[in-house]
XYZ file of C-alpha atoms in Angstrom:
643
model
C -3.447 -22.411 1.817
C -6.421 -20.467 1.877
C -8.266 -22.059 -1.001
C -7.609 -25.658 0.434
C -8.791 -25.062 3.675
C -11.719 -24.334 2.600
C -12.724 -25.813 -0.404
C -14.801 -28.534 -1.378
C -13.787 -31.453 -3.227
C -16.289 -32.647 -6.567
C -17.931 -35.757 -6.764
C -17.802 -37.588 -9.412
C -20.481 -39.937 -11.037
C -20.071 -42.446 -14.281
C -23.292 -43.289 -15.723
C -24.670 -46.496 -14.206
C -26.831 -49.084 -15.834
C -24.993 -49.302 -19.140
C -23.694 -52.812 -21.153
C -20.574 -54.465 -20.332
C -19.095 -53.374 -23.873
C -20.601 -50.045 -23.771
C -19.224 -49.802 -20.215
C -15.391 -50.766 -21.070
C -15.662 -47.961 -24.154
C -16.635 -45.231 -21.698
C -13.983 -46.271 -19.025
C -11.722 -45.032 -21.309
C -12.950 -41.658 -20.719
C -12.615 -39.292 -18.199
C -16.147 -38.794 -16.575
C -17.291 -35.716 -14.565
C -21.115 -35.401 -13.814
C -21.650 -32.040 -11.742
C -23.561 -32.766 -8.366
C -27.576 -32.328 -9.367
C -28.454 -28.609 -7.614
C -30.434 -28.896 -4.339
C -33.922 -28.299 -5.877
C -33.824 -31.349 -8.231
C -35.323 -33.937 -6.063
C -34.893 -36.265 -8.825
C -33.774 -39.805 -7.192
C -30.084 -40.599 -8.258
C -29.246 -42.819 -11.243
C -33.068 -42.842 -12.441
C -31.974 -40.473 -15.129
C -29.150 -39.732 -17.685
C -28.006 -36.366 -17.586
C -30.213 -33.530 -19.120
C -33.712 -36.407 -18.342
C -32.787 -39.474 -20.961
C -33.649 -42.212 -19.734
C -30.640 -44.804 -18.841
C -30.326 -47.574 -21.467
C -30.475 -51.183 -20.519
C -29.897 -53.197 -23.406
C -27.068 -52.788 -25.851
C -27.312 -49.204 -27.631
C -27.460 -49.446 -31.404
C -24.380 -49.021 -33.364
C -22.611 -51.808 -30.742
C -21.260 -54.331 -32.609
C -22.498 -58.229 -31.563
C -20.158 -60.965 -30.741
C -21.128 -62.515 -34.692
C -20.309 -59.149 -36.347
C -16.793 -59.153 -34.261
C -15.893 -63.098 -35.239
C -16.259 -62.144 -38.900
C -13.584 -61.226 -41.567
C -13.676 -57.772 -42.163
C -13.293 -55.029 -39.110
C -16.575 -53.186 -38.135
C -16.472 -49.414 -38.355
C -15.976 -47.995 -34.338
C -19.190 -48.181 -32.677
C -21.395 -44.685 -33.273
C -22.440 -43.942 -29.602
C -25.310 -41.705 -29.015
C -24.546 -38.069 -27.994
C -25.664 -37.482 -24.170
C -27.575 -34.779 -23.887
C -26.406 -31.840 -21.540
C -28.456 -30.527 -18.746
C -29.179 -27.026 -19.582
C -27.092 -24.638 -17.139
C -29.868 -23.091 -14.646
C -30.862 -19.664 -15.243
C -31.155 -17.371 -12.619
C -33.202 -14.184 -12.363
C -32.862 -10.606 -10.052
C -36.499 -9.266 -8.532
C -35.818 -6.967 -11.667
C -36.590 -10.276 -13.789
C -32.830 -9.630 -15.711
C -30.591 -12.335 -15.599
C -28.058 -12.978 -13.733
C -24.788 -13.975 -15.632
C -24.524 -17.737 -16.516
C -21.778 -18.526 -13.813
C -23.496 -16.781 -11.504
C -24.483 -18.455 -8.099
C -28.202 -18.927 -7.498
C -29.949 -15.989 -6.210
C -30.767 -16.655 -2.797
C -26.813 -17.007 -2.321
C -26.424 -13.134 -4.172
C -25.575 -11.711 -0.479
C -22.883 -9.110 0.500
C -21.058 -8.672 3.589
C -18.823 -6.456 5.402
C -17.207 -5.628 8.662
C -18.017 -2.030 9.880
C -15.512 0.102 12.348
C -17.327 -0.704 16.280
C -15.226 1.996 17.343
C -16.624 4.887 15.477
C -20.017 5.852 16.554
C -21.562 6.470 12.854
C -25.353 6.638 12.419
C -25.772 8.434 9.101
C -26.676 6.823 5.443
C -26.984 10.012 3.591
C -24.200 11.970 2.128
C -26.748 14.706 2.659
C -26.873 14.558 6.236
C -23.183 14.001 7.221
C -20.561 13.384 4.956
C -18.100 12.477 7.523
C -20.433 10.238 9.710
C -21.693 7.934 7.064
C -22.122 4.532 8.514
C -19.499 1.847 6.815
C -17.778 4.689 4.892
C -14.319 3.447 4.448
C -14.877 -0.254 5.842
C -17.768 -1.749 3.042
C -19.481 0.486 0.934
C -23.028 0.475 2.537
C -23.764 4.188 2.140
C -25.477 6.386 0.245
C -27.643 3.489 -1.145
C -30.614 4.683 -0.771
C -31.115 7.386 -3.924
C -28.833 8.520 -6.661
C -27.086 11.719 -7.475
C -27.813 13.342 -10.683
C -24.686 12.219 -12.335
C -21.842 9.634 -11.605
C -18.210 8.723 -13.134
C -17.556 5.785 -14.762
C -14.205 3.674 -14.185
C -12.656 5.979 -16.033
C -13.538 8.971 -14.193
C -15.536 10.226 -17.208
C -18.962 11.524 -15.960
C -22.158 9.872 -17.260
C -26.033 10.300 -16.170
C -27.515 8.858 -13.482
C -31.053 10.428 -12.044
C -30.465 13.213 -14.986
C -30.911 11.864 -18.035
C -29.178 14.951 -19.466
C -28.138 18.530 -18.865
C -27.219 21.764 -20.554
C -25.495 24.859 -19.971
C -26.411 28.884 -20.109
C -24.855 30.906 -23.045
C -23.090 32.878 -20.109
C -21.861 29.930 -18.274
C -24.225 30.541 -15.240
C -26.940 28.136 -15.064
C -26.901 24.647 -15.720
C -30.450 22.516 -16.288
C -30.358 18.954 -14.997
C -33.677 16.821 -16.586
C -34.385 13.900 -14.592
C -35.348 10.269 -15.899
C -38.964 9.964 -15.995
C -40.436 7.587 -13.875
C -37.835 7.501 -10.971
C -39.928 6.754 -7.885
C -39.214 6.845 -3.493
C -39.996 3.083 -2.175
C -43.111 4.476 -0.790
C -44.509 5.244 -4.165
C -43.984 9.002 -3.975
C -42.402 10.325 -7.523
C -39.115 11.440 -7.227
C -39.071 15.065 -8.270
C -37.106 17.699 -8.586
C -38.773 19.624 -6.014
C -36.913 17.112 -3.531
C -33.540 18.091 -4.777
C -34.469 21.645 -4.150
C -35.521 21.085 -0.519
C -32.418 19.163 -0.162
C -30.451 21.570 -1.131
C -31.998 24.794 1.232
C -31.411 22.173 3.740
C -28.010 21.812 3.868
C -27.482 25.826 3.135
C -29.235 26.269 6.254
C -26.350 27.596 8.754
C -28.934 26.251 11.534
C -28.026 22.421 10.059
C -24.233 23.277 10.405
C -23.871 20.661 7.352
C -20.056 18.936 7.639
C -19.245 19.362 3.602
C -20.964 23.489 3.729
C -17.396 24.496 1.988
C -17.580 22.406 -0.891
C -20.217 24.903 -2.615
C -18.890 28.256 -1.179
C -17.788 30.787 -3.990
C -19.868 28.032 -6.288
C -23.732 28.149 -6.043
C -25.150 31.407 -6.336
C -25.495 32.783 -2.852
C -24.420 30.252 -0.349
C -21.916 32.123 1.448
C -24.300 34.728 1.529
C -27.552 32.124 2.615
C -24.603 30.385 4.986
C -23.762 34.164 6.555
C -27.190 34.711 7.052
C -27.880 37.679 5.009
C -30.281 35.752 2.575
C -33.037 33.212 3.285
C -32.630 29.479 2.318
C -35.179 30.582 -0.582
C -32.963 32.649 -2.194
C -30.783 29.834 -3.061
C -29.583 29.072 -6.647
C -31.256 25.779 -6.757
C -34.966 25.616 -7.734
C -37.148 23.241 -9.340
C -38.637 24.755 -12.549
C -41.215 21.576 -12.871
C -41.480 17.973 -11.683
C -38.469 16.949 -13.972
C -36.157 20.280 -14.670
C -33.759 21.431 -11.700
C -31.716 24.505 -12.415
C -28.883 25.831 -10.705
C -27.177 29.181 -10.946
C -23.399 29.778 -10.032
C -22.159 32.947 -8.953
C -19.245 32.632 -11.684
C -18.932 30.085 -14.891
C -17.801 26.631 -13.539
C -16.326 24.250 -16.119
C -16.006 21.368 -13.705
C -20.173 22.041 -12.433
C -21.299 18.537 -14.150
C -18.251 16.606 -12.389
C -19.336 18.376 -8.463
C -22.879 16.798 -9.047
C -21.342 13.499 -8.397
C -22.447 14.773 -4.585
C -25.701 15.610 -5.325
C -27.505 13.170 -2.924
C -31.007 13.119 -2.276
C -33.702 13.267 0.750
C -37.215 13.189 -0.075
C -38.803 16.567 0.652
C -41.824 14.668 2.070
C -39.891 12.403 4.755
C -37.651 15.173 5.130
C -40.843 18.222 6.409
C -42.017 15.092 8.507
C -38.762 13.045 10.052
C -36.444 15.893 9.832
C -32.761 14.700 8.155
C -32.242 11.740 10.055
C -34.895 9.809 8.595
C -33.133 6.854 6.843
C -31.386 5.829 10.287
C -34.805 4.369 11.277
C -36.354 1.230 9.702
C -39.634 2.476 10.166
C -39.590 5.799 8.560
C -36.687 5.071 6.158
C -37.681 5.023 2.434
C -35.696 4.563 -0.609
C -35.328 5.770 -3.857
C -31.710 3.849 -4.462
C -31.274 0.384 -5.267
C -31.330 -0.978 -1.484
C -34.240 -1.142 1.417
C -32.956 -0.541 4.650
C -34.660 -3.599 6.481
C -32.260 -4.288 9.849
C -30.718 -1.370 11.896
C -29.290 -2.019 15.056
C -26.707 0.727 15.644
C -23.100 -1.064 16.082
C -24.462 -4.643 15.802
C -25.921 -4.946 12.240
C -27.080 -3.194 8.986
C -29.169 -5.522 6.457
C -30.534 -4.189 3.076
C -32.634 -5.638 0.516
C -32.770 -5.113 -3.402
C -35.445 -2.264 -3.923
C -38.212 -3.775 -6.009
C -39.796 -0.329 -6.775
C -35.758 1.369 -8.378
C -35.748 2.321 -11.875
C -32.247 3.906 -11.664
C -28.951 3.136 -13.315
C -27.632 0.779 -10.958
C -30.057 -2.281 -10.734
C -28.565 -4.617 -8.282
C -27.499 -8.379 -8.731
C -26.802 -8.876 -5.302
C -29.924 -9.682 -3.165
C -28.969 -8.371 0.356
C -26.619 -6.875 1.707
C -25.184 -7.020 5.689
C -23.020 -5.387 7.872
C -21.937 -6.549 11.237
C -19.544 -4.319 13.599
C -16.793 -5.875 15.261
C -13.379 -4.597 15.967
C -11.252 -4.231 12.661
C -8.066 -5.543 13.939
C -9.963 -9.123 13.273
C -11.596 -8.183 9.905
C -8.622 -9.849 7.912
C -8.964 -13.601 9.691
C -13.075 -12.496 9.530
C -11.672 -11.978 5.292
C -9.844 -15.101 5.404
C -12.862 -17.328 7.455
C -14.756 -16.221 4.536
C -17.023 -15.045 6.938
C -17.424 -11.290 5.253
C -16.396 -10.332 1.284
C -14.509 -6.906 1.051
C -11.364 -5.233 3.470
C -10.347 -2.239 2.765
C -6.407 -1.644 2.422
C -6.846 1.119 5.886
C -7.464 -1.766 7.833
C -4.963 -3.755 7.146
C -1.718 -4.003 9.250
C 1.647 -4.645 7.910
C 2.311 -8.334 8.618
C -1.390 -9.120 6.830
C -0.249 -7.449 3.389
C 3.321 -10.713 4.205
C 0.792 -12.875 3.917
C -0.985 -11.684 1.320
C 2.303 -11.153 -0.795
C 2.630 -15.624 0.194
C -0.768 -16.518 -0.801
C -1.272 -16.471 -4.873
C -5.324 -16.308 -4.189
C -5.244 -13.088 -1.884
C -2.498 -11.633 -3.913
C -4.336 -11.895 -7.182
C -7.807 -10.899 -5.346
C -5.862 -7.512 -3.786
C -6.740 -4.547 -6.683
C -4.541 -1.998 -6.030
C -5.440 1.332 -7.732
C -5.595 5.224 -6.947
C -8.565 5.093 -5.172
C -9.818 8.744 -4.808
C -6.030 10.377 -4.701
C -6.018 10.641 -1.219
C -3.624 12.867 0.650
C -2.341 13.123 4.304
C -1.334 16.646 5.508
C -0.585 18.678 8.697
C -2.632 21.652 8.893
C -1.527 24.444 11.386
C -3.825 27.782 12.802
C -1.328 30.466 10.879
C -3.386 32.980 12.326
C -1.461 32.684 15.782
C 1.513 31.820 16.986
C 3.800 29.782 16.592
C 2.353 29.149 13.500
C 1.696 32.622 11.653
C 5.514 31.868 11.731
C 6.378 31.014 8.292
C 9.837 29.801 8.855
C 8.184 27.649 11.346
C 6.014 25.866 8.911
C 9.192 25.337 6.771
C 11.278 23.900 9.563
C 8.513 21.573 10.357
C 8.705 20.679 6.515
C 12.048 19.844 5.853
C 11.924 17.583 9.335
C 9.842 15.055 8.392
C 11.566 11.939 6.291
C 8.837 10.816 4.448
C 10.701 8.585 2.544
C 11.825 6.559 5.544
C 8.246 6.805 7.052
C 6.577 5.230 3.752
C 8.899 2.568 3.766
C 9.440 1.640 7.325
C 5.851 2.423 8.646
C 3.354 2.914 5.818
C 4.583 0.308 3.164
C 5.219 1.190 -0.272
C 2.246 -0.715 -1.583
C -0.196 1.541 0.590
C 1.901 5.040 -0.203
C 4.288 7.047 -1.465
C 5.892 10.040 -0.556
C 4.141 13.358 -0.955
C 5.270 16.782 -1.560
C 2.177 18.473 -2.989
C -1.499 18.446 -2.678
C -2.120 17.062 -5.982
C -1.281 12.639 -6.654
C 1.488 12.460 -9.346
C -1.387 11.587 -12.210
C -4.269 14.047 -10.759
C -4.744 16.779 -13.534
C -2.566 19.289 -13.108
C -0.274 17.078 -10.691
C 3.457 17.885 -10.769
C 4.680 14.848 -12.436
C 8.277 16.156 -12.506
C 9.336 16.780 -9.552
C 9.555 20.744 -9.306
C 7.869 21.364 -5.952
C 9.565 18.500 -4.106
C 12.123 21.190 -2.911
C 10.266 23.245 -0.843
C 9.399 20.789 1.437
C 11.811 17.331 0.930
C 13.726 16.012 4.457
C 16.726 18.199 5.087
C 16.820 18.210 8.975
C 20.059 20.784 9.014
C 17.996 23.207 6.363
C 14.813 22.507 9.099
C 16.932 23.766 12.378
C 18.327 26.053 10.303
C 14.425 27.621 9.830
C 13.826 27.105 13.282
C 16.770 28.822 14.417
C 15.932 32.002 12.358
C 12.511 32.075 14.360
C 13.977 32.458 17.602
C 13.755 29.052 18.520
C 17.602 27.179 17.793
C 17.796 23.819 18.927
C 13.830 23.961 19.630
C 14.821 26.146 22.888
C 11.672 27.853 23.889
C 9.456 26.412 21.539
C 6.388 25.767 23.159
C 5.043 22.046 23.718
C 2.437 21.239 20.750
C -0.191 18.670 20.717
C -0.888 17.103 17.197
C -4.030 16.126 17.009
C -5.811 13.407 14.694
C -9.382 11.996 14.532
C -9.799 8.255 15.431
C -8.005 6.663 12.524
C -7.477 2.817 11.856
C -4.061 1.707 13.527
C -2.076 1.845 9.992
C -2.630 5.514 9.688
C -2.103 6.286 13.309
C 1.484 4.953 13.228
C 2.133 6.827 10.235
C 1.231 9.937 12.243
C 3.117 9.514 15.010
C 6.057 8.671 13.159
C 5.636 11.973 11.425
C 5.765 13.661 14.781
C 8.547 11.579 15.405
C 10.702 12.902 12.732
C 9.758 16.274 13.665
C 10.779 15.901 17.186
C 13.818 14.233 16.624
C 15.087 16.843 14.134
C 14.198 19.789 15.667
C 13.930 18.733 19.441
C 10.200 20.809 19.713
C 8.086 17.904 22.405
C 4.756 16.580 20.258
C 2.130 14.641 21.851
C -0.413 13.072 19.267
C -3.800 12.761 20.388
C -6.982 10.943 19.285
C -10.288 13.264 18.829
C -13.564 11.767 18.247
C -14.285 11.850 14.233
C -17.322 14.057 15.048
C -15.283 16.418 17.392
C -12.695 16.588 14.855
C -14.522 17.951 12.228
C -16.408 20.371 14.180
C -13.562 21.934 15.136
C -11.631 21.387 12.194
C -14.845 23.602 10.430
C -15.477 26.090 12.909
C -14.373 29.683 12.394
C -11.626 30.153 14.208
C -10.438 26.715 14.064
C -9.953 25.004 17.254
C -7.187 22.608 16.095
C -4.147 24.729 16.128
C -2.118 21.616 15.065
C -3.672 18.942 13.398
C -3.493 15.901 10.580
C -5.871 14.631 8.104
C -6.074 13.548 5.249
C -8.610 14.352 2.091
C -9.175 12.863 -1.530
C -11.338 14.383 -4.317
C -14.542 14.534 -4.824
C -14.669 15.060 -8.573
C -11.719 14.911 -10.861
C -10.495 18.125 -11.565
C -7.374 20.292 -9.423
C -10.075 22.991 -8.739
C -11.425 20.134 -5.656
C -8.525 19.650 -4.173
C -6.879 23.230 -3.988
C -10.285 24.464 -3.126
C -10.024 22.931 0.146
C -7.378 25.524 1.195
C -8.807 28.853 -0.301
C -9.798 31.152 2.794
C -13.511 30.281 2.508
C -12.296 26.842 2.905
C -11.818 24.315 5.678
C -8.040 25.338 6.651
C -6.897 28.408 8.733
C -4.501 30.073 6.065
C -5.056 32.710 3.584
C -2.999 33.918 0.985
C -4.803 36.009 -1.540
C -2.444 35.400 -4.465
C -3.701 31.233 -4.313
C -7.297 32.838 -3.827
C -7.406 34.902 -6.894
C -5.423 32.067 -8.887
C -7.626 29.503 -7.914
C -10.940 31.293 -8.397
C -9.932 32.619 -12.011
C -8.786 28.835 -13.016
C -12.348 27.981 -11.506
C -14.252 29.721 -14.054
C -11.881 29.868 -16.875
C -13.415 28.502 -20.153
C -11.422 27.802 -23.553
C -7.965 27.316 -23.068
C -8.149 24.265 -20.738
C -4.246 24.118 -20.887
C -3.901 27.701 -19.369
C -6.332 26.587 -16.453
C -4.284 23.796 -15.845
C -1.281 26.036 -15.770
C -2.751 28.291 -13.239
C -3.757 25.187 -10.759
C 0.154 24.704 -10.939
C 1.205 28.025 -10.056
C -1.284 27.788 -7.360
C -0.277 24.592 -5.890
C 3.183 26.116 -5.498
C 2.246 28.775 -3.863
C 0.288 26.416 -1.143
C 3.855 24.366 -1.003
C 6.364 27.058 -0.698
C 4.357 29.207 2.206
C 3.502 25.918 3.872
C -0.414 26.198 4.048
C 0.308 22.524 5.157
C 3.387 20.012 5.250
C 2.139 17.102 2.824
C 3.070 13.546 3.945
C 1.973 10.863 1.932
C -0.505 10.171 -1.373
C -2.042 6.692 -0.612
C -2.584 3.764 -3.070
C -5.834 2.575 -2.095
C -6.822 -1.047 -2.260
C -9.366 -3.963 -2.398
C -9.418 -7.212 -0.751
C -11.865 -9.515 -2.276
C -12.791 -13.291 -2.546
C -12.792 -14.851 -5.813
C -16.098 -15.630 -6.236
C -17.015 -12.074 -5.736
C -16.460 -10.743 -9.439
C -18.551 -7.616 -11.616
C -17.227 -5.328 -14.463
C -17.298 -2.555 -12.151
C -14.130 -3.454 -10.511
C -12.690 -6.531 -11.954
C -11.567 -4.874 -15.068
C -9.116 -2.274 -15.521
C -9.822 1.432 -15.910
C -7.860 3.709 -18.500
C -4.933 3.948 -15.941
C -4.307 0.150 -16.312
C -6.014 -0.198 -12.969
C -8.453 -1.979 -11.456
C -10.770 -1.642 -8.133
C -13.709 -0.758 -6.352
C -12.612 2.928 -6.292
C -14.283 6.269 -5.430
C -16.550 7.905 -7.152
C -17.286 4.031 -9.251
C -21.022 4.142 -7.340
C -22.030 2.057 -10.440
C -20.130 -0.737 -9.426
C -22.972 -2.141 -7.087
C -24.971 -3.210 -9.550
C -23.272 -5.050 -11.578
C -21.376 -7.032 -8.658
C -22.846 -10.527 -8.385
C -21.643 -13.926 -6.372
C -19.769 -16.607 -8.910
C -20.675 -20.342 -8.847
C -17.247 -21.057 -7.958
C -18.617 -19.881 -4.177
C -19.733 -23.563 -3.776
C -15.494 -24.154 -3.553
C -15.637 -22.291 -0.054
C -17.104 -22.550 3.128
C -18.784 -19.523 3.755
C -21.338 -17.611 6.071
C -23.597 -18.220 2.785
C -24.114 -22.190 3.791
C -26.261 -21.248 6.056
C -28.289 -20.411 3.110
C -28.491 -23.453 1.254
């Protein structure tokens, strides 16, 4: 159905001009003559394929009618070999070729639907992590530098603006050495000087950066640079030279190389004469990533351009790239128009994934894979009541039916059940099933906690508003059939409300919270257990302490030597976070893909180590080697415009 809408049928051509008898031995043949490509202005039939000339008299080797009448049979006629038109080569700005099925250059384009109804301005994982425009929807952020080190499809980190980097006898201070030559769009060198600036920028408790936790207890006085007791300066970041950026950590950190995957970029330059928000204007924007920001009108379109001055690891095939808001509920028939080339699986609703599971083309163009093992939680205020409560957190717990709720609301092909932090195959995950007690449905062991709080048969218990930031409308159902369950079970009235995504996470980060009840969801940011649990140490994002999980956590941190007893201690920490209900955990998402056919590159076409493939987290790679197949000429698509 969907390919045979759309595509085109081939045309094809015999080769005109030949003899009768040469004629009747070729009819015998199959003959397919690809249309000529729209530069060759050659007129039809004046040629053979690959430029011989057409033959008009008999072709030697035919036999004549005298050789035919005589006694003996005439060896079969010898006929010459046509020559084939080399396949056209097509080149990047870079000069590299593009593979050989490959559609010509000028078609190398790239479009996505971003969200309308979230008011996102930021490029720059340094200015917002949480506002970055097109974050979930296409992929169109952070393209404008590179960290200092990435992860392949396998997760494994590899360079990327460092070209290497080495560790401190005492585990302390790590030395990144950038690539040589690595320059801003504007012909400024990038230095190490502008990681430095970047980094007393976002330290600055003034800036009130969204990701501020992710370094606390990490980089050698942040907290105390983020409390205000120490100047920006005094930092453990600093340039030594041009090319050398060291960092000290206030204890060893095994998994330091892996964190770097967020160590985005802003020049110093743009950033002493813009301020942060530079890159969200055309005119000031510059780029030391493989794209050009050339169009932005906020919440009508994004273009982008190959950068012709990058030297980084990720050269781009792909020409442009576009963005165009519109409302997502209409980015699946946009998908299926062929008028943009990637859908994520959040914005997808139920009856598109039936007819995906009909159609053999979207089916085999859906890649399914972990994504970043991403987790949905409630989080609670257990500094105040009813919350501080914890029999309270385990009624609410043991009320929620996940099961039911990932098959009925969430699909199994988009989730599973969660009972821990940590995605069964996350190092360090439970893969056995030993903390799915402490939280699994039991509604009578759930009133039963409730009742022992002073609250039986939710009598008393005061009315609670849930509150989520503006999700797509997948994830919102899932949410209030969470609060559902919980209702239904223990009879305590929830009202789930919708809080601007910028709102949310101001409050979620302030100190004290002001989201006494809340859902969210998070996935890592670098493969090791020490991410994810670090979200809910007290320094972190989540109002609940318990110093046990501190001091367990912190030690695993900086433990070196005896991986396996790290691991261990991640475990006994994550049970700790289960059994006192730091937060009720709903669901670990399988993330997904949706792309056309003719949209193909290693980075996400072939399967990682887990037997998976996809355009996952943390792959930034990918974008260069993505490229558009020939096969796109099979389709109509927004790229005919083009031609």
């Amino acid at each position: 159905m969907f390919r045979t809408m759309y595509q085109r049928t081939r045309i094809l051509q015999c080769f005109p001009g030949l003899s009768l008898v040469l004629f009747l031995v070729l009819s015998l043949v199959a003959c397919d003559v690809p249309i000529p490509q729209p530069e060759d202005t050659t007129p039809p039939n004046s040629q053979a394929p690959g430029g011989a000339t057409t033959e008009t008299e008999p072709s030697p080797g035919v036999p004549t009618a005298t050789a035919m009448s005589g006694a003996a049979t005439p060896p079969p006629p010898t006929l010459p070999d046509a020559a084939e038109e080399p396949a056209p080569v097509y080149t990047t700005i870079y000069g590299e070729r593009l593979p050989d099925d490959a559609a010509p250059y000028h078609l190398q384009t790239y479009k996505v639907a971003c969200d309308i109804s979230r008011n996102q301005t930021i490029f720059d994982f340094a200015v917002s992590v949480y506002e970055r425009i097109c974050l979930e929807e296409g992929k169109l952020n952070d393209l404008f530098q590179d960290q200092l080190v990435t992860f392949d499809k396998d997760f494994n980190v590899i360079p990327a603006s460092a070209e290497r980097w080495e560790v401190s006898a005492d585990g302390l201070t790590w030395t990144f050495f950038l690539r040589p030559g690595l320059v801003w769009s504007d012909g400024t060198p990038l230095t190490a000087y502008d990681w430095e600036a970047t980094y007393r920028m976002i330290a600055n408790p003034d800036y009130k950066w969204d990701f501020g936790w992710f370094y606390s207890g990490v980089l050698k006085n942040w907290d105390a640079v983020m409390g205000r007791t120490l100047p920006p300066e005094e930092l453990g970041v600093r340039a030594v030279d041009d090319l050398t950026l060291e960092f000290t950590t206030e204890t060893p950190q095994p998994a330091f190389p892996s964190m770097m995957q967020n160590s985005y970029v802003l020049q110093k330059k743009a950033l002493e004469t813009y301020g942060p928000n530079y890159n969200s204007r055309v005119e000031t924007s510059v780029s030391s990533g493989p794209f050009l920001l050339t169009v932005y009108e906020p919440l009508v379109r994004i273009e982008m351009v190959a950068n012709p001055t990058y030297q980084g690891y990720r050269k781009p095939r792909l020409q442009r790239l576009i963005g165009e808001y519109r409302d997502m509920d209409t980015a699946f028939l946009a998908f299926r128009n062929h008028e943009i080339d990637y859908i994520s699986h959040l914005f997808l609703l139920p009856e598109d994934y039936e007819v995906i599971e009909q159609d053999p083309i979207l089916k085999d163009n859906y890649l399914q894979h972990y994504g970043e093992f991403r987790t949905d939680y409630l989080f609670f205020d257990t500094y105040n009541p009813p919350f501080n409560d914890v029999r309270v957190r385990k009624a609410f717990a043991h009320a929620i039916d996940r099961e039911t709720i990932v098959r009925d609301v969430f699909g199994e092909i988009r989730a599973m059940p969660a009972y821990g932090m940590l995605m069964p195959g996350f190092p360090g995950s439970d893969t056995t099933g030993t903390m799915r007690p402490y939280q699994q449905y039991d509604c009578e062991q759930a009133k039963g906690y409730l009742a022992d709080a002073g609250y039986p048969g939710g009598a008393g218990f005061p009315a609670l508003t849930m509150l989520q930031r503006n999700e797509p409308e997948t994830l919102t159902a899932v949410y209030r059939a969470t609060a559902a369950s919980i209702q239904q079970c223990l009879g305590v009235p929830i009202e789930v409300a919708t809080k601007d995504y910028t709102v949310f996470m101001d409050w979620l980060n302030a100190t004290p919270t002001q989201i006494p009840f809340g859902v969210v969801s998070y996935g890592m940011d670098y493969l090791d257990p020490s991410n994810l649990l670090g979200v809910w140490v007290s320094t972190g994002r989540h109002a609940w302490r318990n110093e046990t999980y501190d001091a367990l956590v912190r030690e695993a941190n900086s433990l070196t030597g005896d991986p396996q007893r790290r691991l261990e201690m991640f475990r006994q920490a994550e049970q700790i976070l289960v059994d006192d209900v730091g937060g009720i955990f709903l669901t670990h998402r399988w993330s997904g893909d949706l792309i056309p056919p003719y949209l193909v590159g290693d980075g996400f076409r072939q399967p990682d180590a887990q037997g998976t493939a996809g355009w996952h987290w943390g792959n930034d790679w990918a974008i260069g080697s993505i490229y558009v197949s020939k096969d796109v000429e099979n389709y109509a698509t927004y790229r005919d415009k083009l031609r």
